PDB file of C-alpha atoms in Angstrom:
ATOM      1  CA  UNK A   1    -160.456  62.337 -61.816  1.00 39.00           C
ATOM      2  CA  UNK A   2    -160.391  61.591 -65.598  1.00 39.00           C
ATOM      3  CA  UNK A   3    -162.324  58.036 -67.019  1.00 40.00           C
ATOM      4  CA  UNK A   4    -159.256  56.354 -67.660  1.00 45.00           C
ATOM      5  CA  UNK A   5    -158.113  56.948 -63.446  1.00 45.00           C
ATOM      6  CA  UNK A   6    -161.450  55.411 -62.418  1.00 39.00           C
ATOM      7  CA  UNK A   7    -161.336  52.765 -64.399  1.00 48.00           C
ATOM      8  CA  UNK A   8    -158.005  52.272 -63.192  1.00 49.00           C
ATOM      9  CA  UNK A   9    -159.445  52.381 -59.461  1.00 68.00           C
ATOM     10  CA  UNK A  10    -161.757  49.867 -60.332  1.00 89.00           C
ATOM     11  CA  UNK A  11    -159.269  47.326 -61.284  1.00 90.00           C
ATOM     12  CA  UNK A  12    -157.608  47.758 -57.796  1.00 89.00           C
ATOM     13  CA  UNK A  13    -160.232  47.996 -55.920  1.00 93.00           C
ATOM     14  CA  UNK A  14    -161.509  44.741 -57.611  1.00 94.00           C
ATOM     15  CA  UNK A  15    -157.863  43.205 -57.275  1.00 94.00           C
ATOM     16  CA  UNK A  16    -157.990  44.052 -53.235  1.00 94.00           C
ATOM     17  CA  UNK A  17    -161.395  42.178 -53.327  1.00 96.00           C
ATOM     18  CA  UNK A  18    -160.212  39.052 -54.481  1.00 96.00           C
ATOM     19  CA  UNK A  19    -156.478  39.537 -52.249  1.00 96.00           C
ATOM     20  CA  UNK A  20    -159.170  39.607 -48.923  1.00 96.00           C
ATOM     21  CA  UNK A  21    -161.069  36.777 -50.053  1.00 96.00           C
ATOM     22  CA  UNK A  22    -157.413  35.393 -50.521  1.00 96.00           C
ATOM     23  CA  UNK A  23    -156.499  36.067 -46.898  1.00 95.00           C
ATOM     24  CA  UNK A  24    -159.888  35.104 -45.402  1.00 96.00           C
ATOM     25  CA  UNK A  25    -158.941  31.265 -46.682  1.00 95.00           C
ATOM     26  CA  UNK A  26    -160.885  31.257 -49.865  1.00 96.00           C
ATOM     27  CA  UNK A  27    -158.016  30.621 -52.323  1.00 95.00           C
ATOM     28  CA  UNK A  28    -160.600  28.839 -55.020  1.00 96.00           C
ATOM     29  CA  UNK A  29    -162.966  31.314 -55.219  1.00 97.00           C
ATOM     30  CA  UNK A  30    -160.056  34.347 -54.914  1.00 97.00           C
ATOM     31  CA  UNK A  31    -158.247  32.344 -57.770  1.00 97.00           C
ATOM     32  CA  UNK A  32    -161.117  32.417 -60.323  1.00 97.00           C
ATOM     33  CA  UNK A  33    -161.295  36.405 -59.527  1.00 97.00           C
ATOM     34  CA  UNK A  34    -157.890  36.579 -60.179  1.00 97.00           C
ATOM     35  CA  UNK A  35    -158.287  34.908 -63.295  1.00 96.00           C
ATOM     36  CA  UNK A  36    -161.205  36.526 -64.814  1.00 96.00           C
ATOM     37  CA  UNK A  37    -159.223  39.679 -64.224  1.00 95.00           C
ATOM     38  CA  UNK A  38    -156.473  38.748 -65.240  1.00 95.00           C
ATOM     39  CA  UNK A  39    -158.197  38.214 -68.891  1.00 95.00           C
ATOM     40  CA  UNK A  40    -159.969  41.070 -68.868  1.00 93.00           C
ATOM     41  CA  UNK A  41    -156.380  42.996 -68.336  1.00 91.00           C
ATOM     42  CA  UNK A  42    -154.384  41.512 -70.920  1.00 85.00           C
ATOM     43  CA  UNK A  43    -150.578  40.886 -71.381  1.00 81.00           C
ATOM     44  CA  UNK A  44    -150.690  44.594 -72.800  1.00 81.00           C
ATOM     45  CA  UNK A  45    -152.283  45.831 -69.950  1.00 86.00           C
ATOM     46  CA  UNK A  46    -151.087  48.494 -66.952  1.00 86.00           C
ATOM     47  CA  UNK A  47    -147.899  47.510 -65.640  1.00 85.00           C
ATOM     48  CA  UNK A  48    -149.095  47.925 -62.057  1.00 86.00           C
ATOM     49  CA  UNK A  49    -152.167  45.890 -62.549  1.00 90.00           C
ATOM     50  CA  UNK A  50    -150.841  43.080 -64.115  1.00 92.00           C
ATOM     51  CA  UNK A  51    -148.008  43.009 -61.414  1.00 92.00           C
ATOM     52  CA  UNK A  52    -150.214  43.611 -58.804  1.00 92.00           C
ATOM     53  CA  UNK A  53    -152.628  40.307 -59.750  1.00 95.00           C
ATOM     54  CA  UNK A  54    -149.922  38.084 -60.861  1.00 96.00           C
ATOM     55  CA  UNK A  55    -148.226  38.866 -57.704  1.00 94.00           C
ATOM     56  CA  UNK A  56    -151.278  37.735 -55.392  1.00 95.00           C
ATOM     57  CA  UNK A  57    -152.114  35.076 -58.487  1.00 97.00           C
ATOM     58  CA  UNK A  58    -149.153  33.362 -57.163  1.00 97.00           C
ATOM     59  CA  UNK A  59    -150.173  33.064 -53.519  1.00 95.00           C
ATOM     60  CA  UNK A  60    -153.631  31.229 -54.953  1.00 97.00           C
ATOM     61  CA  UNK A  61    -151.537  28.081 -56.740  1.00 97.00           C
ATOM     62  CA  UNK A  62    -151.187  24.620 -55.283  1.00 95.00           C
ATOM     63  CA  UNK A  63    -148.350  23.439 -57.664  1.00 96.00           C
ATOM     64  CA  UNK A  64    -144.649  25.495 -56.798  1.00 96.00           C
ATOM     65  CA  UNK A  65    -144.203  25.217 -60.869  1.00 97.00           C
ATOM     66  CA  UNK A  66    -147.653  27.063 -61.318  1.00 97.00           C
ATOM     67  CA  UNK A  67    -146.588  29.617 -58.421  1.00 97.00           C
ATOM     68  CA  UNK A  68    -143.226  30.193 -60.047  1.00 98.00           C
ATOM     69  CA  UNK A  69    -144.748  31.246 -63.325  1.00 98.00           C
ATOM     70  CA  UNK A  70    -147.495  33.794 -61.970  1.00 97.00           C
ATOM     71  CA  UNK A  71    -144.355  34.886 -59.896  1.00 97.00           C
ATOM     72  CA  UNK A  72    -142.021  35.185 -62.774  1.00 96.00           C
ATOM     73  CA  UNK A  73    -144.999  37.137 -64.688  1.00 95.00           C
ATOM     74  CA  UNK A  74    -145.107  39.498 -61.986  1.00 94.00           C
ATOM     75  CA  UNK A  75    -141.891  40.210 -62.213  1.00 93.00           C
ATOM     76  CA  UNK A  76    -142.023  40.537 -66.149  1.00 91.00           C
ATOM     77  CA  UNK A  77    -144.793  42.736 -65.852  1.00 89.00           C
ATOM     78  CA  UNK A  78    -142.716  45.257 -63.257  1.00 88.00           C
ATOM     79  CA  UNK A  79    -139.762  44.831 -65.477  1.00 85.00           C
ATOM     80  CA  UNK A  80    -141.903  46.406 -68.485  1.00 78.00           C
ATOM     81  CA  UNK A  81    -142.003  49.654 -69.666  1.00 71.00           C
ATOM     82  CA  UNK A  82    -144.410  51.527 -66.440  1.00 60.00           C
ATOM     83  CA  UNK A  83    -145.149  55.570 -66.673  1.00 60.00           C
ATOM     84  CA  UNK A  84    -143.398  57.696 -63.814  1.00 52.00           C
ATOM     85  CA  UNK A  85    -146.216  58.063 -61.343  1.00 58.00           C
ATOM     86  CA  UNK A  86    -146.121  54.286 -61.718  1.00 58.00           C
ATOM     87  CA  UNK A  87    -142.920  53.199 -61.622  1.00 71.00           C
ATOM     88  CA  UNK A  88    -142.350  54.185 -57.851  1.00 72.00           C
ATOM     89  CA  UNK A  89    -145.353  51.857 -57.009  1.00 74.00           C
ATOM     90  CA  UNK A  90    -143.759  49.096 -59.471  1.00 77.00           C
ATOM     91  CA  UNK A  91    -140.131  49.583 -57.988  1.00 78.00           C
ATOM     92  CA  UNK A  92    -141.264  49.263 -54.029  1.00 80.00           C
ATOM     93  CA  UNK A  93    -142.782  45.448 -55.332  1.00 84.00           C
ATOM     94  CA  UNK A  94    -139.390  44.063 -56.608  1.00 90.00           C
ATOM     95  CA  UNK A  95    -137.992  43.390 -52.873  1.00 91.00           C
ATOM     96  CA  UNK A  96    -141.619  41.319 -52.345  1.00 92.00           C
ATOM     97  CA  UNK A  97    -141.081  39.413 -55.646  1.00 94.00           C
ATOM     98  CA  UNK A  98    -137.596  38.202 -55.933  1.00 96.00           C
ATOM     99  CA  UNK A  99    -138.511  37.252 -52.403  1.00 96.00           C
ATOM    100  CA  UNK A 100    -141.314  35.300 -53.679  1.00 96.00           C
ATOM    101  CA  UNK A 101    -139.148  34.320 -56.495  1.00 98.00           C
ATOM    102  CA  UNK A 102    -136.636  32.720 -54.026  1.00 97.00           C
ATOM    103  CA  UNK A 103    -138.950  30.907 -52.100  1.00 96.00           C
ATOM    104  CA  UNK A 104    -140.549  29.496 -55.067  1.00 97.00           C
ATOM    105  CA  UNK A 105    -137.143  28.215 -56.313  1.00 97.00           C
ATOM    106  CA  UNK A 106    -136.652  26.831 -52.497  1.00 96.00           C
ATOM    107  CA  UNK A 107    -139.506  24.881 -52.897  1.00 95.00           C
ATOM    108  CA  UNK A 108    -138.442  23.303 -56.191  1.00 97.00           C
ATOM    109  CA  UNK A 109    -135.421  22.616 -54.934  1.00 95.00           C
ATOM    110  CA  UNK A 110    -133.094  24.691 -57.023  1.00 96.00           C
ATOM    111  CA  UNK A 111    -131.018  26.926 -54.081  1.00 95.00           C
ATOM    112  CA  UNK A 112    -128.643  28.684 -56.467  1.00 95.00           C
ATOM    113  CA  UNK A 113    -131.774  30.215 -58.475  1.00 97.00           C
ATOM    114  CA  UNK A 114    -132.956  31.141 -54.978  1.00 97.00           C
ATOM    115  CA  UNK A 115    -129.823  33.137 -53.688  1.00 95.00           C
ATOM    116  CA  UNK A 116    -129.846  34.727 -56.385  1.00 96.00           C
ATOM    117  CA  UNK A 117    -133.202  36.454 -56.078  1.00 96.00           C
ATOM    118  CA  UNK A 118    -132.629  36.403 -52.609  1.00 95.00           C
ATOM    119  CA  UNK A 119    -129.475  39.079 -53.284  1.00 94.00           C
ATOM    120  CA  UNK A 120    -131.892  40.592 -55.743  1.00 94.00           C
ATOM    121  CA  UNK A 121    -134.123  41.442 -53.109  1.00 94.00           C
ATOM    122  CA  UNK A 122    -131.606  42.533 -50.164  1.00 92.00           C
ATOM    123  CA  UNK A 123    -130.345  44.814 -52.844  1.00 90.00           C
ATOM    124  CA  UNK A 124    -134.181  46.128 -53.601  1.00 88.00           C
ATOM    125  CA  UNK A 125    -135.010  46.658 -49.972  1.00 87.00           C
ATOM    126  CA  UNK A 126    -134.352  50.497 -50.168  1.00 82.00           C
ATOM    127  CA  UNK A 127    -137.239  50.876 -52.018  1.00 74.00           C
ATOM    128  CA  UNK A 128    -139.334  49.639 -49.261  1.00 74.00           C
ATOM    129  CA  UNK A 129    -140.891  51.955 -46.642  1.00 66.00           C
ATOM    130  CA  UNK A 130    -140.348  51.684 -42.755  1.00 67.00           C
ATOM    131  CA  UNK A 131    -143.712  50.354 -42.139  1.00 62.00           C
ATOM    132  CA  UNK A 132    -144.794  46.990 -41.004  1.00 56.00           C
ATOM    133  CA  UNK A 133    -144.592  45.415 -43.851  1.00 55.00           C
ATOM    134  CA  UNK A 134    -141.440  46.716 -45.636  1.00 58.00           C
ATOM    135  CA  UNK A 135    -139.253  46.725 -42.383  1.00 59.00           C
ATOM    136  CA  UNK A 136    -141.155  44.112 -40.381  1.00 70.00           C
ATOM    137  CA  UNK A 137    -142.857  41.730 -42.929  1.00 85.00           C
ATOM    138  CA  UNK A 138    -140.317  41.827 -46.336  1.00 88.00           C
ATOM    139  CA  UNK A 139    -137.086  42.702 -44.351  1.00 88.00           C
ATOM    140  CA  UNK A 140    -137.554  40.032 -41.985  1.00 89.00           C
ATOM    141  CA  UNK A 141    -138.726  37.020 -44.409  1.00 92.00           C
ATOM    142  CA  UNK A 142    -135.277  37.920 -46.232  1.00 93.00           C
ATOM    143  CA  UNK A 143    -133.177  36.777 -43.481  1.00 92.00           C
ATOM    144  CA  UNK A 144    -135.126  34.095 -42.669  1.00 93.00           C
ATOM    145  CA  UNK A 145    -135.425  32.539 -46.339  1.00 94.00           C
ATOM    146  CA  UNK A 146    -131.317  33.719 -46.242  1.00 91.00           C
ATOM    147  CA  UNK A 147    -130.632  31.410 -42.759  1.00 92.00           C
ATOM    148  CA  UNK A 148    -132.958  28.489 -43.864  1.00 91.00           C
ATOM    149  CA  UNK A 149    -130.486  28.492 -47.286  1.00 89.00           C
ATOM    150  CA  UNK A 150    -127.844  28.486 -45.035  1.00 85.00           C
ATOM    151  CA  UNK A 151    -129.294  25.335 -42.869  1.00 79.00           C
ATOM    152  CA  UNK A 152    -129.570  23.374 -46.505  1.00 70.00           C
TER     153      UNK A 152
END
């Protein structure tokens, strides 16, 4: 493994910290992680990376303006230009974050922004595997987000 592909390791594996910290209820202190890191990666950073940690950066905000942003930089990030052993990594994150994108836009109140990243993500869903979280967790939050837009 070259320098450059442990480094690389290092910024996951330090990005996976912060996302179990995340899900173990400290959002604060997985926040400030996320945000030191996100600094020390830059806006020219790897693709992955920087999708990776705005993509969980999201999950940390209290404001649904502040979540929309780290969302939208997520998806800016994915939408860059990513290598090829990347890119399949990159492409099986854009069902998750025009899902996340949707929600957000639920929660501000602006539905037509919403089913549009909803259909965004239905269309994505291919790229997801048949695990639990592709065909359980992603799949399944789709058609619920879809029927709550429905309810509105």
């Amino acid at each position: 493994m070259g320098q450059r592909e442990v480094a690389e390791d290092g910024v996951l594996t330090r990005i996976g910290q912060a996302v179990m910290l995340l899900h173990g209820g400290d959002r604060e202190e997985a926040r400030n992680r996320f945000g030191e890191l996100w600094t020390e990666i830059g806006e020219s950073g790897d693709p992955l990376h920087r999708c990776t940690l705005a993509h969980y950066m999201a999950d940390t905000q209290d404001d649904p303006g502040d979540e929309l942003a780290w969302d939208l930089r997520a998806l800016t990030a994915a939408e860059g230009p990513v290598t090829a052993p990347v890119s399949s990594a990159v492409r099986a994150f854009y069902p998750s974050l025009h899902l996340n994108l949707a929600a957000d836009y639920v929660k501000l109140r602006r539905p037509d922004a919403a089913r549009l990243h909803l259909s965004r993500a239905r269309a994505a869903v291919n790229a997801l595997g048949d695990d639990g979280h592709g065909s359980d967790g992603v799949r399944t939050a789709i058609g619920r987000l879809e029927r709550q837009l429905l309810d509105e």
